Short mmCIF file of C-alpha atoms in Angstrom, two decimals:
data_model
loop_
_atom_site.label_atom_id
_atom_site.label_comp_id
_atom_site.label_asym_id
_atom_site.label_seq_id
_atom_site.Cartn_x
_atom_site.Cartn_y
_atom_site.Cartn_z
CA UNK A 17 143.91 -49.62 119.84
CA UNK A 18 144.67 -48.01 116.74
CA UNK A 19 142.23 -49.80 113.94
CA UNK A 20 144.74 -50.73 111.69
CA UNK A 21 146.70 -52.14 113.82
CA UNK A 22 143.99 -53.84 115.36
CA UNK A 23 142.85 -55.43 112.34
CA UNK A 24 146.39 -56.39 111.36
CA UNK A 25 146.09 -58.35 114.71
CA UNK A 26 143.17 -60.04 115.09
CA UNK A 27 143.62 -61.20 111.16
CA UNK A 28 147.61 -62.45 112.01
CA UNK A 29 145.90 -64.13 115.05
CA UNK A 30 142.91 -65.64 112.87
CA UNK A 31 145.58 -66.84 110.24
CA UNK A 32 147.84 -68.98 113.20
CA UNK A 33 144.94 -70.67 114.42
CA UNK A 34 143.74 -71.62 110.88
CA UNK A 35 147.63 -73.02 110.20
CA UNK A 36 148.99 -74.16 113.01
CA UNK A 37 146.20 -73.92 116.04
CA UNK A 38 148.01 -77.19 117.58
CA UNK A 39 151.02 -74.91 118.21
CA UNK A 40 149.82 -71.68 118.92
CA UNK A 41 147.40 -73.86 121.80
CA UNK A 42 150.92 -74.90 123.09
CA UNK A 43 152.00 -71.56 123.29
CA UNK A 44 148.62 -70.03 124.57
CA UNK A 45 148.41 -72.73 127.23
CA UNK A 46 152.41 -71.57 128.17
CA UNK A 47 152.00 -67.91 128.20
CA UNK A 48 148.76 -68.17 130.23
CA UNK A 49 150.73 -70.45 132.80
CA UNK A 50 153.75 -67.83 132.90
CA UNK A 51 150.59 -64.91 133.90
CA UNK A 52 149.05 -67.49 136.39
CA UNK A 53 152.06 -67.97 138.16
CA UNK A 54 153.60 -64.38 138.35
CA UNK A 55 154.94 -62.23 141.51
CA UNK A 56 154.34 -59.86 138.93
CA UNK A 57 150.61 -58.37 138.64
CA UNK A 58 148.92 -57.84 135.32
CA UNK A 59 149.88 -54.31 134.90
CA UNK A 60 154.03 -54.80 135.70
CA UNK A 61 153.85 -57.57 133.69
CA UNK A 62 152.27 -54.93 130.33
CA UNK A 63 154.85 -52.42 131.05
CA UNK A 64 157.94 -55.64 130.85
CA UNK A 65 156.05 -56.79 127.94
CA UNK A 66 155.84 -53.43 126.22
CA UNK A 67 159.90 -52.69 126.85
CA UNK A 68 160.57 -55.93 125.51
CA UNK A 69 157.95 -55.52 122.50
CA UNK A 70 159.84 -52.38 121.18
CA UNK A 71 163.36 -54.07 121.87
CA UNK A 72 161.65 -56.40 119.10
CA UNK A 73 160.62 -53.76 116.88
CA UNK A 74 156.97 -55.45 116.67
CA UNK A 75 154.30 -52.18 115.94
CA UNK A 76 151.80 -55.18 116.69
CA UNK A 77 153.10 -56.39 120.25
CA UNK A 78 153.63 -52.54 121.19
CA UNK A 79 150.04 -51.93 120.89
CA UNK A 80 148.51 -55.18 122.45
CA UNK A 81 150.79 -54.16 125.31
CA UNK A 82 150.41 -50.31 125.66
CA UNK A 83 146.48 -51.37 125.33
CA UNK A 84 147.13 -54.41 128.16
CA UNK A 85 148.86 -51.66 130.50
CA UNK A 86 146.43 -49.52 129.88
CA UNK A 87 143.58 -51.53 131.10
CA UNK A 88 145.41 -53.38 134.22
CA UNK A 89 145.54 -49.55 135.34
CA UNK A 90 148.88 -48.18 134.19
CA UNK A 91 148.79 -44.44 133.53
CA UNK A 92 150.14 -42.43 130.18
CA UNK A 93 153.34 -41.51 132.33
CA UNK A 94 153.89 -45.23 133.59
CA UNK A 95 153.25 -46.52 129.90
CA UNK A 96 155.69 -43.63 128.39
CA UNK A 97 158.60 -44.53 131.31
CA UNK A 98 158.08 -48.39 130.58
CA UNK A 99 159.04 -47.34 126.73
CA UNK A 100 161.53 -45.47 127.34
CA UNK A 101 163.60 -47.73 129.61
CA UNK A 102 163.73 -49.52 126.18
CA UNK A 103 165.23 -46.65 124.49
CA UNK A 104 167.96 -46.65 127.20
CA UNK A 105 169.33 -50.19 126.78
CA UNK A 106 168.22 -50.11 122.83
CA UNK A 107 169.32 -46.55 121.35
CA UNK A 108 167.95 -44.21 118.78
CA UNK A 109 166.61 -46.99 116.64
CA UNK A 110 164.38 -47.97 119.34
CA UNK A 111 163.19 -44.40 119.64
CA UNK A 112 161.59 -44.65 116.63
CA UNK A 113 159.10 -47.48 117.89
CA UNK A 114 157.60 -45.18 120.58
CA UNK A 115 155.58 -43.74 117.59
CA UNK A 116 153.40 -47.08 117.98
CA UNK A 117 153.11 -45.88 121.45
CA UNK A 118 151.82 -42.69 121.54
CA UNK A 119 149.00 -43.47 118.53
CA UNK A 120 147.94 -46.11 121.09
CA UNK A 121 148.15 -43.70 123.96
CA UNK A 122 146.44 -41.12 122.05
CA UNK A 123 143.34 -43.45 121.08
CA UNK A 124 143.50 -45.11 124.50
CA UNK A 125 143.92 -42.05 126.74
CA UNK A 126 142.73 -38.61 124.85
CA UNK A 127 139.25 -40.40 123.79
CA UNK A 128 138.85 -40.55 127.58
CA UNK A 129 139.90 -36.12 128.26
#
């Protein structure tokens, strides 16, 4: 994952659980029920989860879930199709967020060639 963005992660993260860790328990405990009871495996669900992420214009989400893909076994070309699909229903604007993508698929992928 790209450092800064990395940092800029784990620190939001640190900064939820020091304010509101009741809440963000709630919300752990829901996500990790939505994973557990999936038709969907692990890597499907990274490649939704990316789409959505640059739908929502979060840099932060895109690289969690270009970096989840990644390791649940989803290749450069599945991770690149899965953000462009969000192009298609979100336009140009969108475009702009696969920049977040490929600076995760270049430190994921390219450290590996």
């Amino acid at each position: 994952m790209a450092a800064d963005r990395s940092t800029d992660i784990a620190q939001t993260f640190r900064d939820i659980n020091r304010t509101r860790r009741d809440i963000y328990k709630k919300y752990q405990d829901f996500s990790r029920e939505l994973k557990k009871s999936s038709s969907l495996d692990d890597k499907v669900q990274h490649l939704i989860l990316l789409s959505n992420a640059i739908i929502s214009q979060c840099d932060m989400c895109i690289a969690l879930h270009v970096q989840g893909a990644a390791t649940s076994g989803a290749t450069k070309d599945e991770i690149i199709d899965a953000a462009w699909l969000a192009v298609a229903m979100g336009g140009s604007p969108k475009m702009m967020y696969l920049r977040y993508v490929y600076d995760e698929i270049a430190a994921i992928f390219d450290e590996d060639e």
